[in-house]
CSV table of N, CA and C in Angstrom, one decimal:
chain,number,residue,atom,x,y,z
A,1404,MET,N,0.5,-1.6,0.2
A,1404,MET,CA,-0.7,-0.3,0.0
A,1404,MET,C,0.5,1.3,0.1
A,1405,ALA,N,1.2,2.4,-1.5
A,1405,ALA,CA,1.8,3.1,-0.8
A,1405,ALA,C,1.0,4.1,0.5
A,1406,ASN,N,1.7,4.8,0.4
A,1406,ASN,CA,2.2,6.2,1.6
A,1406,ASN,C,1.6,7.1,0.9
A,1407,ARG,N,0.5,7.1,1.9
A,1407,ARG,CA,-0.7,8.7,1.3
A,1407,ARG,C,-1.3,9.8,1.7
A,1408,SER,N,0.3,9.8,3.4
A,1408,SER,CA,0.6,10.8,3.9
A,1408,SER,C,1.2,11.6,2.8
A,1409,LYS,N,1.0,13.4,3.0
A,1409,LYS,CA,1.1,14.8,1.9
A,1409,LYS,C,2.9,15.2,2.4
A,1410,ASN,N,2.9,14.7,3.9
A,1410,ASN,CA,4.6,14.7,3.9
A,1410,ASN,C,6.0,13.9,3.6
A,1411,PRO,N,6.7,14.4,3.0
A,1411,PRO,CA,7.3,13.4,2.1
A,1411,PRO,C,8.6,12.9,3.0
A,1412,ARG,N,8.8,12.7,3.8
A,1412,ARG,CA,9.4,12.8,5.7
A,1412,ARG,C,9.0,11.2,4.7
A,1413,PRO,N,9.9,10.0,4.9
A,1413,PRO,CA,9.4,9.0,5.6
A,1413,PRO,C,9.0,9.1,6.9
A,1414,ALA,N,8.0,8.1,7.4
A,1414,ALA,CA,6.5,8.0,8.8
A,1414,ALA,C,8.1,7.7,9.9
A,1415,ALA,N,9.4,7.0,9.7
A,1415,ALA,CA,10.2,7.1,11.0
A,1415,ALA,C,11.5,7.6,11.2
A,1416,SER,N,11.2,9.0,10.0
A,1416,SER,CA,12.0,10.1,10.2
A,1416,SER,C,11.7,11.3,10.7
A,1417,ARG,N,9.9,11.2,11.0
A,1417,ARG,CA,8.9,12.0,11.3
A,1417,ARG,C,8.8,11.8,12.2
A,1418,ALA,N,9.5,10.5,13.2
A,1418,ALA,CA,9.6,9.9,14.9
A,1418,ALA,C,10.7,10.2,15.3
A,1419,VAL,N,11.7,10.3,14.7
A,1419,VAL,CA,12.4,10.5,15.1
A,1419,VAL,C,12.5,12.0,15.4
A,1420,ALA,N,12.3,13.0,14.4
A,1420,ALA,CA,12.0,14.2,14.5
A,1420,ALA,C,11.4,14.9,16.2
A,1421,SER,N,10.4,14.0,15.7
A,1421,SER,CA,9.3,14.2,17.1
A,1421,SER,C,9.4,13.9,18.3
A,1422,ALA,N,10.5,12.7,18.3
A,1422,ALA,CA,11.4,12.3,19.8
A,1422,ALA,C,12.0,13.5,20.0
A,1423,ALA,N,12.9,13.3,19.1
A,1423,ALA,CA,14.3,14.7,19.4
A,1423,ALA,C,13.3,15.8,20.1
A,1424,SER,N,12.8,16.9,19.6
A,1424,SER,CA,12.8,17.9,19.6
A,1424,SER,C,11.1,17.6,21.0
A,1425,SER,N,10.7,16.4,21.9
A,1425,SER,CA,10.6,16.7,22.4
A,1425,SER,C,11.1,16.6,24.1
A,1426,ILE,N,13.0,16.2,23.8
A,1426,ILE,CA,13.4,15.7,24.9
A,1426,ILE,C,13.6,17.3,25.6
A,1427,THR,N,13.8,17.1,26.6
A,1427,THR,CA,14.2,18.1,27.5
A,1427,THR,C,15.7,18.0,27.9
A,1428,ARG,N,16.5,18.8,27.6
A,1428,ARG,CA,17.7,19.1,27.6
A,1428,ARG,C,17.9,18.9,28.9
A,1429,VAL,N,19.2,18.4,29.3
A,1429,VAL,CA,19.7,18.6,30.6
A,1429,VAL,C,21.2,19.1,30.7
A,1430,PRO,N,22.1,19.6,31.1
A,1430,PRO,CA,23.1,19.5,31.2
A,1430,PRO,C,23.7,17.7,31.0
A,1431,ALA,N,25.6,18.3,31.0
A,1431,ALA,CA,26.2,17.2,30.8
A,1431,ALA,C,26.5,17.0,33.2
A,1432,GLN,N,26.0,16.2,33.5
A,1432,GLN,CA,26.9,15.6,34.7
A,1432,GLN,C,27.8,16.7,35.6
A,1433,GLY,N,28.0,17.0,36.2
A,1433,GLY,CA,29.1,17.9,36.9
A,1433,GLY,C,28.7,19.7,36.0
A,1434,ARG,N,27.4,20.2,35.5
A,1434,ARG,CA,27.5,21.1,34.7
A,1434,ARG,C,26.4,21.9,35.0
A,1435,LEU,N,27.0,24.0,35.0
A,1435,LEU,CA,25.6,24.1,34.7
A,1435,LEU,C,24.9,24.3,34.5
A,1436,ASP,N,23.2,24.5,35.1
A,1436,ASP,CA,22.3,25.0,33.0
A,1436,ASP,C,22.6,25.6,33.4
A,1437,HIS,N,23.4,27.1,31.6
A,1437,HIS,CA,23.6,27.9,31.4
A,1437,HIS,C,22.4,28.4,30.4
A,1438,GLY,N,22.0,26.6,30.2
A,1438,GLY,CA,20.7,27.7,29.0
A,1438,GLY,C,21.1,26.9,27.4
A,1439,ALA,N,20.9,27.5,26.6
A,1439,ALA,CA,20.9,26.7,25.6
A,1439,ALA,C,22.8,26.6,25.2
A,1440,PRO,N,22.9,26.3,24.0
A,1440,PRO,CA,24.0,26.4,23.6
A,1440,PRO,C,24.6,27.3,23.5
A,1441,ILE,N,26.1,28.2,22.6
A,1441,ILE,CA,26.0,29.5,22.0
A,1441,ILE,C,27.0,28.9,21.0
A,1442,ALA,N,26.7,29.4,20.1
A,1442,ALA,CA,28.4,29.5,18.9
A,1442,ALA,C,28.8,30.8,18.2
A,1443,VAL,N,30.4,30.5,17.9
A,1443,VAL,CA,30.6,31.3,17.5
A,1443,VAL,C,31.8,31.1,15.6
A,1444,ILE,N,31.2,30.9,14.8
A,1444,ILE,CA,31.9,30.5,13.1
A,1444,ILE,C,32.3,31.7,12.9
A,1445,ASP,N,34.3,31.2,12.5
A,1445,ASP,CA,35.5,32.0,13.0
A,1445,ASP,C,35.7,32.3,10.6
A,1446,ILE,N,36.0,32.4,10.5
A,1446,ILE,CA,36.0,32.4,8.7
A,1446,ILE,C,37.7,33.8,8.8
A,1447,GLY,N,38.5,32.5,8.8
A,1447,GLY,CA,39.4,33.1,9.0
A,1447,GLY,C,40.7,32.9,7.5
A,1448,SER,N,41.8,34.2,7.6
A,1448,SER,CA,42.7,33.2,6.5
A,1448,SER,C,43.0,32.1,5.6
A,1449,ASN,N,43.7,31.1,6.5
A,1449,ASN,CA,43.2,29.4,6.5
A,1449,ASN,C,42.6,28.1,7.4
A,1450,SER,N,41.5,29.2,7.1
A,1450,SER,CA,41.0,27.7,8.1
A,1450,SER,C,39.1,28.7,8.4
A,1451,VAL,N,37.3,27.4,8.8
A,1451,VAL,CA,37.2,28.2,8.9
A,1451,VAL,C,36.5,27.5,10.0
A,1452,ARG,N,36.2,28.1,11.0
A,1452,ARG,CA,35.7,27.2,12.5
A,1452,ARG,C,34.9,27.7,13.2
A,1453,LEU,N,34.0,27.0,14.0
A,1453,LEU,CA,33.1,26.1,14.5
A,1453,LEU,C,33.6,26.0,15.7
A,1454,VAL,N,32.6,27.3,16.8
A,1454,VAL,CA,33.2,26.1,18.9
A,1454,VAL,C,31.9,26.9,19.3
A,1455,LEU,N,31.4,25.7,19.6
A,1455,LEU,CA,30.3,25.3,20.8
A,1455,LEU,C,30.3,25.6,21.7
A,1456,TYR,N,29.6,26.3,23.3
A,1456,TYR,CA,30.3,27.0,23.5
A,1456,TYR,C,28.7,26.2,25.4
A,1457,GLU,N,29.1,26.2,26.4
A,1457,GLU,CA,27.3,25.2,26.8
A,1457,GLU,C,26.5,26.2,27.8
A,1458,GLY,N,26.9,27.5,27.0
A,1458,GLY,CA,26.0,28.5,27.5
A,1458,GLY,C,26.9,30.1,27.6
A,1459,LEU,N,26.1,30.7,27.6
A,1459,LEU,CA,26.7,32.5,27.9
A,1459,LEU,C,26.6,32.3,29.2
A,1460,THR,N,28.2,32.7,29.6
A,1460,THR,CA,28.3,32.7,30.8
A,1460,THR,C,30.6,33.7,30.7
A,1461,ARG,N,30.7,33.7,31.5
A,1461,ARG,CA,31.5,34.9,31.5
A,1461,ARG,C,33.2,34.7,30.9
A,1462,SER,N,33.4,33.0,31.3
A,1462,SER,CA,33.9,32.2,30.6
A,1462,SER,C,33.5,31.0,30.0
A,1463,PRO,N,33.1,31.1,29.2
A,1463,PRO,CA,32.2,29.8,28.4
A,1463,PRO,C,33.2,28.3,28.1
A,1464,THR,N,32.4,28.2,28.4
A,1464,THR,CA,33.2,26.3,28.2
A,1464,THR,C,32.8,25.7,27.0
A,1465,PRO,N,33.6,25.1,26.0
A,1465,PRO,CA,33.6,24.5,24.9
A,1465,PRO,C,33.2,23.7,25.2
A,1466,ILE,N,32.1,23.5,24.0
A,1466,ILE,CA,31.5,21.6,24.0
A,1466,ILE,C,32.0,21.4,23.1
A,1467,PHE,N,32.0,21.8,21.2
A,1467,PHE,CA,32.3,21.6,20.6
A,1467,PHE,C,33.7,22.6,19.3
A,1468,ASN,N,34.7,21.9,18.7
A,1468,ASN,CA,35.4,22.7,18.5
A,1468,ASN,C,35.9,21.7,16.7
A,1469,GLU,N,35.0,23.0,15.5
A,1469,GLU,CA,35.8,21.7,14.6
A,1469,GLU,C,36.7,23.3,13.2
A,1470,LYS,N,37.6,22.2,13.0
A,1470,LYS,CA,38.0,23.8,12.4
A,1470,LYS,C,38.6,23.2,10.5
A,1471,VAL,N,37.9,23.1,9.5
A,1471,VAL,CA,38.3,23.1,8.6
A,1471,VAL,C,39.5,24.3,7.8
A,1472,LEU,N,40.0,23.9,7.5
A,1472,LEU,CA,41.6,24.7,6.7
A,1472,LEU,C,41.6,24.2,5.4
A,1473,ALA,N,40.3,25.6,5.1
A,1473,ALA,CA,40.1,25.8,3.6
A,1473,ALA,C,41.4,27.2,2.3
A,1474,GLY,N,42.0,26.8,3.8
A,1474,GLY,CA,42.4,28.7,2.7
A,1474,GLY,C,42.2,29.0,1.3
A,1475,LEU,N,41.3,30.6,2.0
A,1475,LEU,CA,40.4,31.8,1.3
A,1475,LEU,C,41.6,32.3,1.1
A,1476,GLY,N,42.7,32.8,2.1
A,1476,GLY,CA,43.1,33.2,2.2
A,1476,GLY,C,44.7,33.3,0.8
A,1477,ARG,N,44.4,32.5,0.3
A,1477,ARG,CA,46.1,31.4,0.3
A,1477,ARG,C,46.8,32.6,-1.6
A,1478,GLU,N,45.6,33.5,-2.6
A,1478,GLU,CA,45.7,33.8,-3.5
A,1478,GLU,C,45.5,35.6,-3.2
A,1479,VAL,N,45.6,35.9,-2.4
A,1479,VAL,CA,45.0,37.1,-2.2
A,1479,VAL,C,45.5,38.2,-2.1
A,1480,GLN,N,47.3,37.7,-2.0
A,1480,GLN,CA,49.0,39.0,-2.5
A,1480,GLN,C,48.7,39.0,-3.8
A,1481,THR,N,48.6,37.9,-3.7
A,1481,THR,CA,49.4,37.5,-5.7
A,1481,THR,C,47.5,38.4,-6.8
A,1482,THR,N,46.5,37.6,-6.4
A,1482,THR,CA,45.5,37.6,-7.8
A,1482,THR,C,43.9,38.7,-7.0
A,1483,GLY,N,44.8,38.8,-6.3
A,1483,GLY,CA,43.6,39.9,-4.4
A,1483,GLY,C,41.9,38.7,-5.0
A,1484,LEU,N,42.1,37.8,-4.9
A,1484,LEU,CA,41.3,37.3,-5.3
A,1484,LEU,C,40.6,36.3,-4.2
A,1485,LEU,N,39.2,35.8,-3.6
A,1485,LEU,CA,39.2,34.7,-2.7
A,1485,LEU,C,39.6,33.6,-4.1
A,1486,ALA,N,39.8,31.9,-3.9
A,1486,ALA,CA,40.5,31.1,-4.7
A,1486,ALA,C,39.1,30.4,-5.2
A,1487,ALA,N,38.2,30.4,-6.2
A,1487,ALA,CA,37.4,28.9,-5.9
A,1487,ALA,C,37.5,27.9,-5.2
A,1488,ASP,N,38.4,27.0,-5.4
A,1488,ASP,CA,38.4,25.9,-4.9
A,1488,ASP,C,38.3,26.3,-3.0
A,1489,ALA,N,39.3,27.6,-2.5
A,1489,ALA,CA,39.1,27.1,-1.4
A,1489,ALA,C,37.7,27.8,-0.7
A,1490,VAL,N,36.7,28.8,-1.9
A,1490,VAL,CA,35.8,28.9,-2.1
A,1490,VAL,C,34.7,28.6,-1.3
A,1491,GLU,N,34.4,27.4,-2.4
A,1491,GLU,CA,33.7,26.3,-2.5
A,1491,GLU,C,34.0,25.0,-1.3
A,1492,LYS,N,34.4,24.6,-0.5
A,1492,LYS,CA,35.6,24.0,0.6
A,1492,LYS,C,34.9,24.8,1.3
A,1493,ALA,N,35.1,26.3,2.1
A,1493,ALA,CA,34.5,27.3,2.6
A,1493,ALA,C,33.1,27.1,3.2
A,1494,LEU,N,32.3,26.7,1.9
A,1494,LEU,CA,30.9,27.1,2.3
A,1494,LEU,C,30.5,25.8,2.3
A,1495,GLY,N,31.4,25.0,1.9
A,1495,GLY,CA,31.2,23.1,2.7
A,1495,GLY,C,30.5,23.3,3.5
A,1496,ALA,N,31.8,23.6,4.7
A,1496,ALA,CA,32.0,23.8,6.0
A,1496,ALA,C,30.8,24.2,7.2
A,1497,LEU,N,31.4,25.4,5.1
A,1497,LEU,CA,29.5,26.6,6.0
A,1497,LEU,C,28.2,25.9,6.4
A,1498,ARG,N,27.5,24.9,5.5
A,1498,ARG,CA,26.7,24.0,5.2
A,1498,ARG,C,26.4,23.4,7.1
A,1499,ARG,N,28.1,22.5,7.1
A,1499,ARG,CA,27.6,21.2,7.7
A,1499,ARG,C,28.0,21.8,8.9
A,1500,PHE,N,29.0,23.6,9.0
A,1500,PHE,CA,28.2,24.2,10.5
A,1500,PHE,C,26.8,24.3,11.4
A,1501,ARG,N,26.3,25.2,9.9
A,1501,ARG,CA,25.3,26.3,10.3
A,1501,ARG,C,24.0,24.1,11.1
A,1502,ALA,N,24.2,23.8,9.9
A,1502,ALA,CA,23.5,21.5,10.9
A,1502,ALA,C,24.0,21.1,11.9
A,1503,LEU,N,24.7,22.0,11.8
A,1503,LEU,CA,25.7,21.4,13.6
A,1503,LEU,C,24.6,21.8,14.8
A,1504,CYS,N,24.6,23.3,14.3
A,1504,CYS,CA,24.7,23.5,15.4
A,1504,CYS,C,23.0,24.2,15.9
A,1505,ASP,N,21.9,23.7,14.3
A,1505,ASP,CA,21.0,23.6,13.9
A,1505,ASP,C,20.2,22.6,15.0
A,1506,THR,N,21.5,21.0,14.9
A,1506,THR,CA,21.3,20.2,16.0
A,1506,THR,C,21.1,20.4,16.8
A,1507,ALA,N,22.0,20.9,17.6
A,1507,ALA,CA,22.5,21.3,18.8
A,1507,ALA,C,21.9,22.0,19.4
A,1508,GLY,N,21.2,23.3,18.9
A,1508,GLY,CA,20.2,23.7,19.8
A,1508,GLY,C,20.6,25.0,19.5
A,1509,VAL,N,21.0,25.3,19.5
A,1509,VAL,CA,21.9,26.3,19.3
A,1509,VAL,C,21.2,28.4,19.0
A,1510,ARG,N,21.4,28.6,19.9
A,1510,ARG,CA,20.0,29.7,19.8
A,1510,ARG,C,20.6,31.1,19.6
A,1511,ARG,N,21.4,31.7,19.8
A,1511,ARG,CA,22.7,32.2,20.0
A,1511,ARG,C,24.4,32.4,18.8
A,1512,LEU,N,24.3,32.7,17.7
A,1512,LEU,CA,25.9,32.5,16.4
A,1512,LEU,C,25.7,33.9,16.4
A,1513,TRP,N,26.9,33.5,16.6
A,1513,TRP,CA,28.0,34.9,16.6
A,1513,TRP,C,28.9,34.4,14.8
A,1514,CYS,N,28.4,35.1,13.7
A,1514,CYS,CA,29.7,35.3,12.8
A,1514,CYS,C,30.8,36.0,12.5
A,1515,VAL,N,32.1,35.6,12.0
A,1515,VAL,CA,32.6,36.7,12.6
A,1515,VAL,C,33.5,36.4,11.3
A,1516,ALA,N,34.6,37.4,10.2
A,1516,ALA,CA,35.9,36.9,8.8
A,1516,ALA,C,36.6,38.2,9.5
A,1517,THR,N,37.7,37.2,8.8
A,1517,THR,CA,39.1,38.5,8.8
A,1517,THR,C,39.8,38.6,7.6
A,1518,ALA,N,40.7,39.6,8.2
A,1518,ALA,CA,42.1,39.5,6.4
A,1518,ALA,C,42.1,39.5,5.0
A,1519,ALA,N,41.2,38.0,5.5
A,1519,ALA,CA,41.1,37.9,3.3
A,1519,ALA,C,40.1,38.3,2.5
A,1520,CYS,N,38.8,38.1,3.7
A,1520,CYS,CA,37.6,38.3,3.9
A,1520,CYS,C,37.4,40.5,3.0
A,1521,ARG,N,38.5,40.9,4.2
A,1521,ARG,CA,37.6,42.4,4.3
A,1521,ARG,C,39.1,42.9,2.8
A,1522,ASP,N,39.8,41.4,2.5
A,1522,ASP,CA,41.2,42.1,1.5
A,1522,ASP,C,41.2,42.2,0.3
A,1523,ALA,N,39.7,40.9,-0.3
A,1523,ALA,CA,39.6,40.5,-1.8
A,1523,ALA,C,38.8,40.8,-1.8
A,1524,GLU,N,38.6,40.9,-3.3
A,1524,GLU,CA,37.8,42.3,-4.4
A,1524,GLU,C,36.2,41.2,-4.2
A,1525,ASN,N,36.4,39.9,-4.3
A,1525,ASN,CA,35.3,39.0,-4.4
A,1525,ASN,C,35.0,38.6,-3.1
A,1526,GLY,N,34.9,39.6,-2.1
A,1526,GLY,CA,35.3,38.6,-0.2
A,1526,GLY,C,33.8,39.2,-0.4
A,1527,PRO,N,32.3,40.9,-0.7
A,1527,PRO,CA,31.5,40.4,0.0
A,1527,PRO,C,31.2,40.1,-0.9
A,1528,GLU,N,31.2,39.5,-1.9
A,1528,GLU,CA,30.7,37.7,-2.6
A,1528,GLU,C,30.5,36.5,-1.9
A,1529,PHE,N,30.9,36.9,-1.6
A,1529,PHE,CA,31.4,35.4,-0.8
A,1529,PHE,C,30.8,35.3,1.0
A,1530,ILE,N,30.9,37.0,1.7
A,1530,ILE,CA,30.3,36.9,2.6
A,1530,ILE,C,28.9,36.9,2.4
A,1531,ALA,N,28.9,37.5,1.4
A,1531,ALA,CA,27.0,36.8,1.0
A,1531,ALA,C,25.7,36.3,0.9
A,1532,ALA,N,26.9,34.8,0.2
A,1532,ALA,CA,26.5,33.4,0.2
A,1532,ALA,C,27.2,32.9,1.2
A,1533,ALA,N,28.0,33.6,2.4
A,1533,ALA,CA,27.9,32.6,3.9
A,1533,ALA,C,26.9,33.4,4.9
A,1534,GLU,N,26.7,34.1,4.6
A,1534,GLU,CA,25.5,35.1,5.2
A,1534,GLU,C,24.1,34.4,5.3
A,1535,ARG,N,24.3,33.5,3.2
A,1535,ARG,CA,23.2,32.7,3.2
A,1535,ARG,C,22.2,31.7,3.7
A,1536,ILE,N,24.0,30.8,4.0
A,1536,ILE,CA,24.3,29.6,4.2
A,1536,ILE,C,23.9,29.1,5.9
A,1537,CYS,N,24.9,30.5,6.6
A,1537,CYS,CA,24.1,30.6,8.1
A,1537,CYS,C,23.2,31.2,8.8
A,1538,ARG,N,22.6,32.0,8.2
A,1538,ARG,CA,20.8,32.8,8.1
A,1538,ARG,C,21.2,33.5,8.7
A,1539,LYS,N,22.5,34.5,9.1
A,1539,LYS,CA,23.4,35.3,10.0
A,1539,LYS,C,24.1,36.9,9.2
A,1540,SER,N,24.0,37.5,10.6
A,1540,SER,CA,25.1,38.9,9.1
A,1540,SER,C,26.0,38.4,9.5
A,1541,ILE,N,26.7,38.3,8.7
A,1541,ILE,CA,28.8,38.1,9.1
A,1541,ILE,C,29.3,39.5,9.3
A,1542,SER,N,29.9,39.1,10.6
A,1542,SER,CA,30.9,40.7,10.4
A,1542,SER,C,32.2,40.2,10.5
A,1543,VAL,N,32.7,41.9,9.6
A,1543,VAL,CA,33.4,41.7,9.0
A,1543,VAL,C,34.4,42.2,9.4
A,1544,LEU,N,35.1,41.9,10.3
A,1544,LEU,CA,36.4,42.2,11.7
A,1544,LEU,C,37.0,43.3,10.8
A,1545,SER,N,37.4,44.7,11.4
A,1545,SER,CA,39.3,45.1,11.0
A,1545,SER,C,40.0,45.2,11.4
A,1546,GLY,N,41.0,44.6,11.6
A,1546,GLY,CA,42.6,44.7,11.8
A,1546,GLY,C,42.2,44.8,13.1
A,1547,LYS,N,41.8,45.8,13.3
A,1547,LYS,CA,42.3,46.8,15.1
A,1547,LYS,C,40.6,46.6,16.0
A,1548,ARG,N,39.7,46.1,15.1
A,1548,ARG,CA,38.4,45.5,16.0
A,1548,ARG,C,39.4,43.6,16.0
A,1549,GLU,N,39.4,42.8,15.1
A,1549,GLU,CA,40.2,42.0,15.6
A,1549,GLU,C,41.2,41.0,16.7
A,1550,ALA,N,42.2,42.6,16.3
A,1550,ALA,CA,43.1,43.1,18.1
A,1550,ALA,C,42.9,43.4,19.5
A,1551,GLN,N,41.3,44.1,19.2
A,1551,GLN,CA,40.8,44.7,20.3
A,1551,GLN,C,39.7,42.9,20.7
A,1552,LEU,N,39.2,42.1,20.3
A,1552,LEU,CA,38.4,41.1,20.8
A,1552,LEU,C,39.8,40.1,20.7
A,1553,SER,N,40.6,39.9,21.0
A,1553,SER,CA,41.2,38.9,21.0
A,1553,SER,C,41.9,39.7,22.1
A,1554,ALA,N,41.8,40.5,22.2
A,1554,ALA,CA,42.3,41.7,24.0
A,1554,ALA,C,42.1,40.7,24.9
A,1555,LEU,N,39.8,41.4,24.7
A,1555,LEU,CA,38.8,40.8,24.6
A,1555,LEU,C,38.6,39.6,26.3
A,1556,GLY,N,39.5,38.6,24.6
A,1556,GLY,CA,39.3,37.1,25.2
A,1556,GLY,C,40.8,36.3,26.5
A,1557,VAL,N,41.4,37.9,26.4
A,1557,VAL,CA,42.3,37.2,26.8
A,1557,VAL,C,42.6,37.5,27.5
A,1558,ILE,N,42.0,38.1,28.4
A,1558,ILE,CA,41.6,38.9,29.5
A,1558,ILE,C,40.7,38.3,30.1
A,1559,SER,N,39.6,38.0,29.3
A,1559,SER,CA,38.3,36.9,30.0
A,1559,SER,C,38.6,35.6,30.7
A,1560,GLY,N,39.5,35.0,30.0
A,1560,GLY,CA,40.2,33.6,30.2
A,1560,GLY,C,41.0,33.8,30.9
A,1561,LEU,N,41.8,34.8,31.5
A,1561,LEU,CA,43.4,34.5,32.2
A,1561,LEU,C,42.9,35.4,33.4
A,1562,TYR,N,42.4,34.9,34.6
A,1562,TYR,CA,43.2,36.1,35.7
A,1562,TYR,C,45.3,36.7,36.2
A,1563,LYS,N,44.4,38.1,36.4
A,1563,LYS,CA,45.8,39.0,36.2
A,1563,LYS,C,46.4,39.1,35.0
A,1564,PRO,N,45.8,38.9,33.5
A,1564,PRO,CA,47.0,38.7,32.7
A,1564,PRO,C,48.2,39.5,32.6
A,1565,ASP,N,48.8,39.2,32.3
A,1565,ASP,CA,50.6,40.9,31.9
A,1565,ASP,C,51.1,39.8,31.2
A,1566,GLY,N,51.9,40.8,29.9
A,1566,GLY,CA,52.1,40.4,29.7
A,1566,GLY,C,51.5,41.2,28.5
A,1567,ILE,N,52.5,40.5,27.1
A,1567,ILE,CA,52.1,40.6,25.2
A,1567,ILE,C,51.7,39.9,24.8
A,1568,VAL,N,50.7,39.6,23.9
A,1568,VAL,CA,50.3,38.8,23.1
A,1568,VAL,C,49.5,39.2,21.0
A,1569,GLY,N,50.1,38.3,20.6
A,1569,GLY,CA,50.4,38.3,19.6
A,1569,GLY,C,49.4,37.2,18.9
A,1570,ASP,N,48.6,37.9,17.9
A,1570,ASP,CA,47.5,37.5,17.2
A,1570,ASP,C,47.9,37.1,15.9
A,1571,LEU,N,49.1,35.6,14.6
A,1571,LEU,CA,49.0,35.5,14.4
A,1571,LEU,C,48.6,34.7,13.8
A,1572,GLY,N,47.6,35.5,12.2
A,1572,GLY,CA,46.6,34.9,11.7
A,1572,GLY,C,47.1,34.5,10.6
A,1573,GLY,N,46.9,34.1,9.4
A,1573,GLY,CA,47.2,33.7,7.9
A,1573,GLY,C,47.5,34.9,7.3
A,1574,GLY,N,46.8,35.7,6.9
A,1574,GLY,CA,46.6,36.9,6.7
A,1574,GLY,C,46.6,38.7,7.4
A,1575,SER,N,47.2,38.5,8.8
A,1575,SER,CA,47.3,39.5,8.8
A,1575,SER,C,48.1,38.8,10.6
A,1576,LEU,N,48.9,40.2,10.9
A,1576,LEU,CA,49.3,39.8,12.9
A,1576,LEU,C,48.6,40.6,13.7
C-alpha cells in the first residue's frame, strides 16, 4: 500500500524528529545549566572554525570545536581574489556548521570574518553567500577590531593577565 501522507519525510524520520524535539535538554553531569548552547563561526584566511559553548557565561566552556583548513587567503596577495576551490570548501564547511548548530539547539550564533574576506575583491560576494548559508549577518572585522576582540579574549580567560599577546593569523598579525 502506498504512503498517502502529504508529508514527504518517511514515517520513521518524522518519528525521530518528533522525539528529538520533545527531549528535555539536561546539562552534562557536573555542569551548570547556562541555557541553550551558543556558537561562534570564525572565517579566517587559513581556516573556517566552529566552536560551540555550553552557554553564555563570562568564560564559556567549549563543548565542540571543529576547524576546516579552507585556505581562503592563499591567493589574495597575488590575485586579489579568494581562490574558487577555497571558497567552495569554506561554503561546504559553513553548511555543515549550520547543520551542527541546528542539531545542537544553538539559539545565539556569532559569525565573524577576518583579513582574507576584508582584503579580497570577491570578499563581499563570498560573505553574501556565507550569510545565506549561516542565516546570520557576518561581521567582517577590521584589523583593529580583530585585535580588540583578541585582547578581550585574553582578559576574560586569564586571571590578572600580564604581558604581550600576538594574534598571528593567515593574513594579518
